[in-house]
Amino acid sequence: MSLSSSLHVQRETGLIEALDPRSRLIGAAILVGAIVSLHTFTARFAALGLAIALVVAARIEPRLIVRRLAHLEGFMILLLIMLPLTVPGQPLASLGPLTISDRGVERAFGVVLTVNAAALCVFALVGTLEPIRLGRAMAALGVSERFVRLFMFVVRYNGIFGVEIRRQFESMRARGFRAGVRRHAFRSYGNLAGMILVRSIERAERVDEAMRCRGFSGRFPMRRIRPMTLADGLFAAFAALMVIMLIGLDRFA
Amino acid sequence: MAHIPDGVLSWPVLAAGGVAAAAAVTLGVRALDEQRIPRVAIVAAAFFALSLFSIPLGPSSVHLLLGGLMGLILGAAIFPAVLAALLLQAVMFGFGGLTSIGVNTINIALPGAIAGMIFAPLVAQADVARAALYGGICAACAVLGTGLMVSFSLYASSPDFAASSRIVVFSYAPLLIVEALVTGFCVSFVKRVKPELLARARSA
């Protein structure tokens, strides 16, 4: 079971912390956009190097990085196995009916480099952002106020339901619940999900009433976002330089 | 598996997903009555928390997508609910992808929204046993739809992914079965305990 509070993800430290959430969001989008457009291995390795540098600057615990990358590889394993076997090209080795092609291996390796470089970038710039600050940044960037409000509620209540699920699951185990591929287990999960949903709507009604009692105007007061600083300007210049460098390396190297 | 990372899909596919998601989320948010936003949002939070719960299955485990169930209970609000969940996942766990967030939103939410639209009236009117059956079928359709759409996203991105994209669909089989069973039992529970949650279909 992997549940964690969404209000406090991890303490923000390092150089990345000095940046405004808006510049981190836009910077990540621009860098990732450039990274996924690369075609040559030189440029992809450079992108991976840049991504590693960003993760180091964000001072993320190595243990966390490994766990998050491992999660990513679940999707990649399929492509890694399939691409060398199915992409046509010069055969490198064959095992019975299966043939590994050079272009397939190249393709698989390229995808792995790109995916990991992009993931590390997102991880360093966005993954270290507190969810509430992301909401505020979205609002400041002109995202629909209604959507931001919905997002803020999900941030606020996800942790609470996470705790409720854990508590209920523990009491299930105390009553002798055993996981497994059995009808009873699935019925128990269904009841658990049902109970959480029923409680959520009841909680939603109480919250809604309490908010109205206090004269909720239909909008959350948003804390004024602090203006951009010199650090953001430097970061923007750095990101632009990196994009030009990566694309240039991709075209001309 | 439904979360395609950055760096796999081609630009046309990413752009199509982004545009479709932006339109669907805008419509989903507009369709919400101003008064009901807090309620829908809190139920959406419960769905997200449930999707983080991992169900052990043999040597591995699965996370529920809950597309079908969300379609039944949230209706069109499934689009903003899924986008909010994917964004939160990106900041909490740092995965999911930025450029692919539109494609992922559509791949998860669209099948759920369609299945929910078809099955919500049936579930609302049926007795408990039939409602559970409809709920299970709805969830199975939603998972199958997501599997097909993920597969199509790969297929449309590059001819190199053609063979892999066919395998992807089959990798959804275990999830489809688990999700159909859990959703069926869940609908049966909700139908007995708080039927109005399903009866008001699109009004959470």
Short mmCIF file of C-alpha atoms in Angstrom, two decimals:
data_model
loop_
_atom_site.label_atom_id
_atom_site.label_comp_id
_atom_site.label_asym_id
_atom_site.label_seq_id
_atom_site.Cartn_x
_atom_site.Cartn_y
_atom_site.Cartn_z
CA MET A 1 0.00 0.00 0.00
CA SER A 2 1.52 3.30 -0.98
CA LEU A 3 -0.21 6.23 0.57
CA SER A 4 1.29 9.52 1.53
CA SER A 5 -0.03 12.90 2.47
CA SER A 6 -0.34 15.19 -0.48
CA LEU A 7 0.05 18.34 1.58
CA HIS A 8 3.70 17.86 2.40
CA VAL A 9 5.64 15.83 -0.06
CA GLN A 10 9.16 16.64 0.84
CA ARG A 11 11.07 19.58 2.15
CA GLU A 12 12.32 21.68 -0.67
CA THR A 13 16.00 22.28 -0.60
CA GLY A 14 18.75 23.22 -2.99
CA LEU A 15 19.05 25.62 -5.85
CA ILE A 16 15.71 24.71 -7.41
CA GLU A 17 13.91 25.94 -4.32
CA ALA A 18 14.90 29.53 -5.03
CA LEU A 19 12.80 29.47 -8.19
CA ASP A 20 9.21 30.59 -8.57
CA PRO A 21 6.77 27.68 -9.10
CA ARG A 22 5.66 29.26 -12.37
CA SER A 23 9.16 29.32 -13.81
CA ARG A 24 9.70 25.74 -12.67
CA LEU A 25 6.51 24.60 -14.38
CA ILE A 26 7.20 26.44 -17.63
CA GLY A 27 10.90 25.57 -17.53
CA ALA A 28 10.08 21.87 -17.11
CA ALA A 29 7.59 21.98 -19.98
CA ILE A 30 10.10 23.67 -22.33
CA LEU A 31 13.01 21.41 -21.40
CA VAL A 32 10.93 18.24 -21.65
CA GLY A 33 9.49 19.46 -24.94
CA ALA A 34 13.03 19.85 -26.29
CA ILE A 35 14.19 16.50 -24.86
CA VAL A 36 11.40 14.47 -26.45
CA SER A 37 12.21 16.04 -29.85
CA LEU A 38 15.80 14.77 -29.90
CA HIS A 39 16.89 12.12 -32.40
CA THR A 40 20.64 11.62 -32.00
CA PHE A 41 22.41 9.76 -29.24
CA THR A 42 24.87 12.60 -28.59
CA ALA A 43 22.02 14.98 -27.85
CA ARG A 44 20.16 12.41 -25.78
CA PHE A 45 23.20 11.74 -23.62
CA ALA A 46 23.63 15.49 -23.18
CA ALA A 47 19.97 15.71 -22.13
CA LEU A 48 20.45 12.95 -19.59
CA GLY A 49 23.49 14.80 -18.24
CA LEU A 50 21.45 17.98 -17.93
CA ALA A 51 18.65 16.11 -16.18
CA ILE A 52 21.07 14.55 -13.70
CA ALA A 53 22.54 18.00 -13.02
CA LEU A 54 19.04 19.34 -12.28
CA VAL A 55 18.30 16.47 -9.91
CA VAL A 56 21.58 17.12 -8.11
CA ALA A 57 20.72 20.84 -7.89
CA ALA A 58 17.33 19.92 -6.41
CA ARG A 59 19.10 17.77 -3.79
CA ILE A 60 16.69 14.89 -4.02
CA GLU A 61 17.57 11.81 -2.00
CA PRO A 62 19.07 9.15 -4.30
CA ARG A 63 16.81 6.52 -2.72
CA LEU A 64 13.73 8.44 -3.89
CA ILE A 65 15.11 8.86 -7.40
CA VAL A 66 15.76 5.14 -7.74
CA ARG A 67 12.26 4.30 -6.52
CA ARG A 68 10.59 6.72 -8.91
CA LEU A 69 12.66 5.62 -11.89
CA ALA A 70 11.92 1.98 -11.08
CA HIS A 71 8.23 2.82 -11.22
CA LEU A 72 8.73 4.28 -14.69
CA GLU A 73 10.55 1.22 -16.00
CA GLY A 74 7.38 -0.86 -15.62
CA PHE A 75 6.07 0.66 -18.82
CA MET A 76 9.48 0.62 -20.43
CA ILE A 77 10.15 -3.09 -19.94
CA LEU A 78 7.53 -3.96 -22.52
CA LEU A 79 9.00 -1.61 -25.12
CA LEU A 80 12.53 -2.71 -24.23
CA ILE A 81 11.70 -6.35 -24.88
CA MET A 82 9.48 -5.78 -27.90
CA LEU A 83 11.42 -3.17 -29.89
CA PRO A 84 14.63 -5.18 -30.48
CA LEU A 85 12.55 -8.17 -31.56
CA THR A 86 10.04 -6.43 -33.80
CA VAL A 87 11.70 -3.46 -35.46
CA PRO A 88 13.11 -4.53 -38.84
CA GLY A 89 16.85 -4.12 -39.36
CA GLN A 90 20.15 -6.00 -39.63
CA PRO A 91 19.96 -9.08 -37.37
CA LEU A 92 22.41 -8.94 -34.47
CA ALA A 93 21.58 -12.26 -32.89
CA SER A 94 18.84 -14.82 -33.20
CA LEU A 95 17.33 -17.25 -30.76
CA GLY A 96 15.07 -19.75 -32.45
CA PRO A 97 12.32 -17.78 -34.19
CA LEU A 98 13.33 -14.53 -32.44
CA THR A 99 15.76 -12.14 -34.05
CA ILE A 100 17.27 -9.10 -32.43
CA SER A 101 17.79 -6.30 -34.94
CA ASP A 102 20.36 -3.53 -34.71
CA ARG A 103 17.79 -0.84 -35.43
CA GLY A 104 15.48 -2.29 -32.79
CA VAL A 105 18.16 -2.19 -30.11
CA GLU A 106 19.06 1.34 -31.15
CA ARG A 107 15.42 2.39 -30.98
CA ALA A 108 14.90 0.81 -27.54
CA PHE A 109 18.05 2.38 -26.15
CA GLY A 110 17.05 5.78 -27.54
CA VAL A 111 13.61 5.60 -25.95
CA VAL A 112 15.09 4.62 -22.59
CA LEU A 113 17.51 7.56 -22.66
CA THR A 114 14.81 10.06 -23.62
CA VAL A 115 12.23 8.79 -21.14
CA ASN A 116 14.65 8.83 -18.22
CA ALA A 117 16.07 12.25 -19.09
CA ALA A 118 12.57 13.72 -19.33
CA ALA A 119 11.42 12.02 -16.13
CA LEU A 120 14.42 13.30 -14.17
CA CYS A 121 13.75 16.84 -15.42
CA VAL A 122 10.10 16.69 -14.31
CA PHE A 123 11.19 15.11 -11.06
CA ALA A 124 13.73 17.84 -10.29
CA LEU A 125 11.60 20.82 -11.29
CA VAL A 126 7.99 19.76 -10.65
CA GLY A 127 8.29 16.71 -8.39
CA THR A 128 9.80 18.85 -5.63
CA LEU A 129 6.95 21.36 -5.72
CA GLU A 130 4.38 21.36 -2.96
CA PRO A 131 0.97 20.57 -4.50
CA ILE A 132 -0.61 23.71 -3.05
CA ARG A 133 2.08 25.82 -4.70
CA LEU A 134 1.42 24.08 -8.00
CA GLY A 135 -2.24 25.06 -7.64
CA ARG A 136 -1.30 28.66 -6.97
CA ALA A 137 1.11 28.67 -9.90
CA MET A 138 -1.62 27.33 -12.20
CA ALA A 139 -3.99 30.05 -11.03
CA ALA A 140 -1.32 32.70 -11.61
CA LEU A 141 -0.71 31.30 -15.09
CA GLY A 142 -4.37 31.79 -15.96
CA VAL A 143 -5.68 28.22 -15.63
CA SER A 144 -9.46 28.17 -15.12
CA GLU A 145 -10.27 29.17 -11.54
CA ARG A 146 -12.85 26.39 -11.26
CA PHE A 147 -10.33 23.76 -12.21
CA VAL A 148 -7.79 25.13 -9.74
CA ARG A 149 -10.45 25.01 -7.01
CA LEU A 150 -11.18 21.37 -7.85
CA PHE A 151 -7.46 20.60 -7.83
CA MET A 152 -7.04 22.24 -4.40
CA PHE A 153 -9.83 20.07 -2.97
CA VAL A 154 -8.23 16.94 -4.38
CA VAL A 155 -4.90 17.98 -2.81
CA ARG A 156 -6.59 18.70 0.51
CA TYR A 157 -8.74 15.57 0.80
CA ASN A 158 -6.60 12.93 -0.91
CA GLY A 159 -4.47 12.59 2.23
CA ILE A 160 -7.53 12.28 4.44
CA PHE A 161 -9.04 9.50 2.35
CA GLY A 162 -5.64 7.84 2.17
CA VAL A 163 -5.59 7.65 5.96
CA GLU A 164 -9.19 6.40 5.99
CA ILE A 165 -8.37 3.65 3.50
CA ARG A 166 -5.36 2.59 5.54
CA ARG A 167 -7.36 2.54 8.77
CA GLN A 168 -10.15 0.51 7.22
CA PHE A 169 -7.71 -1.88 5.60
CA GLU A 170 -6.01 -2.44 8.95
CA SER A 171 -9.30 -3.27 10.60
CA MET A 172 -10.03 -5.68 7.75
CA ARG A 173 -6.74 -7.41 8.45
CA ALA A 174 -7.47 -7.48 12.15
CA ARG A 175 -10.63 -9.40 11.28
CA GLY A 176 -8.59 -11.96 9.41
CA PHE A 177 -8.67 -10.60 5.86
CA ARG A 178 -6.22 -12.33 3.56
CA ALA A 179 -5.36 -10.97 0.14
CA GLY A 180 -5.52 -13.39 -2.74
CA VAL A 181 -7.32 -14.28 -5.90
CA ARG A 182 -10.55 -15.23 -4.18
CA ARG A 183 -14.11 -14.04 -4.52
CA HIS A 184 -14.15 -12.97 -0.89
CA ALA A 185 -11.07 -10.80 -1.30
CA PHE A 186 -12.59 -8.95 -4.27
CA ARG A 187 -15.86 -8.50 -2.42
CA SER A 188 -13.91 -7.01 0.49
CA TYR A 189 -12.06 -4.58 -1.79
CA GLY A 190 -15.38 -3.62 -3.37
CA ASN A 191 -16.90 -2.96 0.05
CA LEU A 192 -13.82 -0.98 1.06
CA ALA A 193 -14.07 1.20 -2.05
CA GLY A 194 -17.82 1.57 -1.58
CA MET A 195 -17.46 2.59 2.06
CA ILE A 196 -14.79 5.17 1.21
CA LEU A 197 -17.03 6.64 -1.52
CA VAL A 198 -20.08 6.75 0.77
CA ARG A 199 -18.03 8.44 3.47
CA SER A 200 -16.59 10.85 0.93
CA ILE A 201 -20.00 12.08 -0.20
CA GLU A 202 -21.12 12.42 3.41
CA ARG A 203 -17.98 14.34 4.23
CA ALA A 204 -18.47 16.43 1.10
CA GLU A 205 -21.95 17.42 2.26
CA ARG A 206 -20.68 18.41 5.71
CA VAL A 207 -17.78 20.38 4.24
CA ASP A 208 -20.10 22.09 1.79
CA GLU A 209 -22.49 23.10 4.58
CA ALA A 210 -19.67 24.32 6.80
CA MET A 211 -18.26 26.38 3.96
CA ARG A 212 -21.63 27.97 3.29
CA CYS A 213 -22.15 28.72 6.99
CA ARG A 214 -18.97 30.73 6.86
CA GLY A 215 -20.10 32.59 3.79
CA PHE A 216 -17.91 30.92 1.19
CA SER A 217 -17.98 33.33 -1.72
CA GLY A 218 -17.34 30.65 -4.34
CA ARG A 219 -13.66 31.40 -4.57
CA PHE A 220 -10.70 30.55 -2.40
CA PRO A 221 -8.71 33.56 -1.36
CA MET A 222 -5.38 32.97 -3.10
CA ARG A 223 -2.25 34.10 -1.42
CA ARG A 224 -0.54 36.69 -3.61
CA ILE A 225 2.22 34.95 -5.49
CA ARG A 226 5.55 36.65 -4.96
CA PRO A 227 7.03 38.37 -7.98
CA MET A 228 9.72 36.70 -10.04
CA THR A 229 13.27 37.30 -8.88
CA LEU A 230 16.70 37.45 -10.45
CA ALA A 231 17.00 33.69 -9.92
CA ASP A 232 14.02 33.17 -12.23
CA GLY A 233 15.59 35.36 -14.90
CA LEU A 234 18.84 33.40 -14.67
CA PHE A 235 16.93 30.13 -14.83
CA ALA A 236 15.00 31.30 -17.90
CA ALA A 237 18.29 32.18 -19.61
CA PHE A 238 19.77 28.83 -18.57
CA ALA A 239 16.75 26.89 -19.84
CA ALA A 240 16.78 28.76 -23.17
CA LEU A 241 20.51 28.11 -23.53
CA MET A 242 20.03 24.42 -22.78
CA VAL A 243 17.22 24.10 -25.34
CA ILE A 244 19.35 25.79 -28.03
CA MET A 245 22.33 23.62 -27.10
CA LEU A 246 20.35 20.36 -27.18
CA ILE A 247 18.61 21.12 -30.47
CA GLY A 248 21.87 22.39 -31.97
CA LEU A 249 23.71 19.24 -30.86
CA ASP A 250 20.90 17.16 -32.32
CA ARG A 251 21.05 18.87 -35.73
CA PHE A 252 24.72 19.52 -36.27
CA ALA A 253 26.79 17.15 -34.15
CA MET B 1 0.56 1.06 -17.32
CA ALA B 2 -1.99 3.65 -18.37
CA HIS B 3 0.47 6.44 -17.69
CA ILE B 4 2.56 6.88 -20.80
CA PRO B 5 5.77 8.74 -19.87
CA ASP B 6 7.36 11.64 -21.76
CA GLY B 7 9.54 10.61 -24.66
CA VAL B 8 7.54 7.73 -26.09
CA LEU B 9 4.80 9.30 -28.19
CA SER B 10 5.18 11.45 -31.31
CA TRP B 11 4.31 15.15 -31.43
CA PRO B 12 1.09 14.78 -33.49
CA VAL B 13 -0.27 12.25 -30.97
CA LEU B 14 0.75 14.43 -28.01
CA ALA B 15 -0.82 17.50 -29.62
CA ALA B 16 -4.06 15.68 -30.45
CA GLY B 17 -4.28 14.38 -26.87
CA GLY B 18 -3.53 17.81 -25.44
CA VAL B 19 -6.18 19.56 -27.52
CA ALA B 20 -8.80 16.86 -26.82
CA ALA B 21 -8.05 16.91 -23.09
CA ALA B 22 -8.20 20.71 -22.91
CA ALA B 23 -11.59 20.70 -24.63
CA ALA B 24 -13.00 17.84 -22.53
CA VAL B 25 -11.75 19.29 -19.24
CA THR B 26 -13.17 22.71 -20.12
CA LEU B 27 -16.54 21.16 -20.95
CA GLY B 28 -16.43 19.00 -17.82
CA VAL B 29 -15.70 21.99 -15.60
CA ARG B 30 -18.32 24.18 -17.30
CA ALA B 31 -20.96 21.47 -16.90
CA LEU B 32 -20.43 21.58 -13.13
CA ASP B 33 -22.89 23.62 -11.17
CA GLU B 34 -20.92 26.26 -9.24
CA GLN B 35 -22.54 25.10 -5.99
CA ARG B 36 -21.49 21.50 -6.50
CA ILE B 37 -17.78 21.97 -7.14
CA PRO B 38 -16.72 21.25 -3.54
CA ARG B 39 -18.78 18.05 -3.43
CA VAL B 40 -17.59 16.70 -6.75
CA ALA B 41 -14.01 17.63 -5.89
CA ILE B 42 -14.09 15.79 -2.56
CA VAL B 43 -15.51 12.66 -4.19
CA ALA B 44 -12.81 13.00 -6.86
CA ALA B 45 -10.22 13.07 -4.06
CA ALA B 46 -11.64 9.79 -2.72
CA PHE B 47 -11.30 8.22 -6.17
CA PHE B 48 -7.70 9.35 -6.40
CA ALA B 49 -6.89 7.97 -2.94
CA LEU B 50 -8.50 4.65 -3.92
CA SER B 51 -6.47 4.45 -7.13
CA LEU B 52 -3.26 4.70 -5.08
CA PHE B 53 -4.23 1.59 -3.12
CA SER B 54 -2.43 -1.39 -4.61
CA ILE B 55 -4.18 -4.73 -4.83
CA PRO B 56 -1.81 -7.71 -4.64
CA LEU B 57 -2.26 -10.11 -7.52
CA GLY B 58 0.00 -13.15 -7.56
CA PRO B 59 3.63 -12.06 -7.62
CA SER B 60 2.68 -8.54 -8.73
CA SER B 61 0.03 -6.00 -7.83
CA VAL B 62 -2.41 -3.75 -9.67
CA HIS B 63 -3.69 -0.24 -9.10
CA LEU B 64 -7.30 0.36 -10.05
CA LEU B 65 -8.00 2.97 -12.73
CA LEU B 66 -11.63 3.36 -11.58
CA GLY B 67 -12.62 4.92 -14.92
CA GLY B 68 -15.93 3.06 -15.12
CA LEU B 69 -16.90 3.84 -11.53
CA MET B 70 -15.94 7.50 -11.94
CA GLY B 71 -18.00 7.66 -15.12
CA LEU B 72 -21.00 6.28 -13.22
CA ILE B 73 -20.71 8.67 -10.27
CA LEU B 74 -19.01 11.80 -11.62
CA GLY B 75 -20.26 11.89 -15.22
CA ALA B 76 -18.50 14.55 -17.32
CA ALA B 77 -16.62 15.74 -14.21
CA ILE B 78 -14.41 12.67 -14.75
CA PHE B 79 -12.23 14.76 -17.12
CA PRO B 80 -11.14 17.45 -14.64
CA ALA B 81 -11.01 14.79 -11.90
CA VAL B 82 -8.55 12.64 -13.87
CA LEU B 83 -6.44 15.64 -14.93
CA ALA B 84 -6.23 16.86 -11.32
CA ALA B 85 -5.20 13.35 -10.21
CA LEU B 86 -2.52 13.10 -12.91
CA LEU B 87 -1.13 16.53 -12.01
CA LEU B 88 -1.03 15.61 -8.36
CA GLN B 89 0.70 12.37 -9.23
CA ALA B 90 3.31 14.32 -11.18
CA VAL B 91 4.12 16.50 -8.18
CA MET B 92 3.77 13.83 -5.50
CA PHE B 93 5.67 11.04 -7.20
CA GLY B 94 7.30 12.87 -10.11
CA PHE B 95 5.98 10.54 -12.76
CA GLY B 96 3.34 10.53 -15.45
CA GLY B 97 4.83 12.91 -17.94
CA LEU B 98 4.21 16.55 -18.78
CA THR B 99 3.91 16.40 -22.55
CA SER B 100 1.81 13.24 -22.36
CA ILE B 101 -0.59 14.50 -19.67
CA GLY B 102 -3.30 15.31 -22.24
CA VAL B 103 -3.08 11.90 -23.91
CA ASN B 104 -3.14 10.16 -20.52
CA THR B 105 -6.14 12.19 -19.36
CA ILE B 106 -8.13 11.26 -22.47
CA ASN B 107 -7.02 7.62 -22.42
CA ILE B 108 -8.28 7.15 -18.86
CA ALA B 109 -11.25 9.51 -18.74
CA LEU B 110 -12.89 9.17 -22.17
CA PRO B 111 -13.69 5.43 -21.98
CA GLY B 112 -14.92 5.95 -18.40
CA ALA B 113 -17.12 8.87 -19.42
CA ILE B 114 -18.67 6.96 -22.33
CA ALA B 115 -19.18 3.74 -20.33
CA GLY B 116 -20.65 5.79 -17.48
CA MET B 117 -23.02 7.60 -19.82
CA ILE B 118 -24.32 4.28 -21.14
CA PHE B 119 -24.52 2.39 -17.85
CA ALA B 120 -25.48 5.10 -15.33
CA PRO B 121 -29.22 5.04 -16.22
CA LEU B 122 -29.23 1.22 -16.17
CA VAL B 123 -27.48 1.06 -12.78
CA ALA B 124 -29.83 3.70 -11.37
CA GLN B 125 -32.95 1.75 -12.27
CA ALA B 126 -31.79 -1.84 -11.65
CA ASP B 127 -32.06 -3.87 -8.45
CA VAL B 128 -28.90 -4.53 -6.43
CA ALA B 129 -27.78 -7.70 -8.22
CA ARG B 130 -28.32 -6.30 -11.70
CA ALA B 131 -26.75 -2.97 -10.79
CA ALA B 132 -23.64 -4.85 -9.65
CA LEU B 133 -23.55 -6.71 -12.96
CA TYR B 134 -23.94 -3.50 -14.96
CA GLY B 135 -21.28 -1.84 -12.80
CA GLY B 136 -18.87 -4.69 -13.50
CA ILE B 137 -19.52 -4.54 -17.24
CA CYS B 138 -19.14 -0.76 -17.19
CA ALA B 139 -15.75 -1.06 -15.46
CA ALA B 140 -14.61 -3.78 -17.87
CA CYS B 141 -15.59 -1.65 -20.87
CA ALA B 142 -13.73 1.34 -19.45
CA VAL B 143 -10.53 -0.65 -18.84
CA LEU B 144 -10.74 -2.25 -22.29
CA GLY B 145 -11.29 1.21 -23.79
CA THR B 146 -8.25 2.58 -21.97
CA GLY B 147 -6.14 -0.39 -23.09
CA LEU B 148 -7.18 0.12 -26.70
CA MET B 149 -6.51 3.84 -26.53
CA VAL B 150 -3.06 3.41 -24.96
CA SER B 151 -2.33 0.86 -27.66
CA PHE B 152 -3.58 3.22 -30.37
CA SER B 153 -1.49 6.09 -28.95
CA LEU B 154 1.61 3.92 -29.41
CA TYR B 155 0.54 2.61 -32.80
CA ALA B 156 -0.15 6.10 -34.15
CA SER B 157 3.18 7.41 -32.86
CA SER B 158 5.58 5.23 -34.78
CA PRO B 159 5.45 2.12 -37.00
CA ASP B 160 8.16 0.71 -34.72
CA PHE B 161 5.60 0.42 -31.93
CA ALA B 162 3.09 -1.54 -34.04
CA ALA B 163 3.93 -4.95 -32.58
CA SER B 164 4.30 -3.64 -29.03
CA SER B 165 0.98 -1.85 -29.23
CA ARG B 166 -0.81 -5.15 -29.83
CA ILE B 167 0.80 -6.72 -26.76
CA VAL B 168 -0.14 -3.70 -24.61
CA VAL B 169 -3.85 -4.48 -24.95
CA PHE B 170 -3.35 -7.96 -23.53
CA SER B 171 -1.40 -6.61 -20.57
CA TYR B 172 -4.67 -5.00 -19.44
CA ALA B 173 -6.42 -8.38 -19.02
CA PRO B 174 -5.62 -8.90 -15.31
CA LEU B 175 -6.63 -5.33 -14.46
CA LEU B 176 -9.83 -5.69 -16.47
CA ILE B 177 -10.91 -8.73 -14.43
CA VAL B 178 -9.93 -7.26 -11.05
CA GLU B 179 -11.51 -3.91 -11.83
CA ALA B 180 -14.77 -5.49 -13.06
CA LEU B 181 -15.07 -7.61 -9.89
CA VAL B 182 -14.17 -4.82 -7.45
CA THR B 183 -16.45 -2.31 -9.21
CA GLY B 184 -19.30 -4.82 -9.29
CA PHE B 185 -19.05 -5.45 -5.55
CA CYS B 186 -18.57 -1.73 -4.91
CA VAL B 187 -21.73 -0.84 -6.87
CA SER B 188 -23.61 -3.55 -4.98
CA PHE B 189 -22.44 -2.02 -1.67
CA VAL B 190 -23.25 1.57 -2.63
CA LYS B 191 -26.62 0.53 -4.07
CA ARG B 192 -27.57 -0.93 -0.67
CA VAL B 193 -25.99 1.70 1.59
CA LYS B 194 -26.40 4.96 -0.31
CA PRO B 195 -28.27 4.41 -3.57
CA GLU B 196 -28.62 8.14 -4.24
CA LEU B 197 -24.87 8.28 -4.99
CA LEU B 198 -25.60 6.19 -8.09
CA ALA B 199 -29.18 7.32 -8.68
CA ARG B 200 -28.33 10.95 -9.20
CA ALA B 201 -25.75 9.72 -11.63
CA ARG B 202 -24.26 12.97 -12.81
CA SER B 203 -24.89 15.03 -9.69
CA ALA B 204 -22.51 13.44 -7.13
#
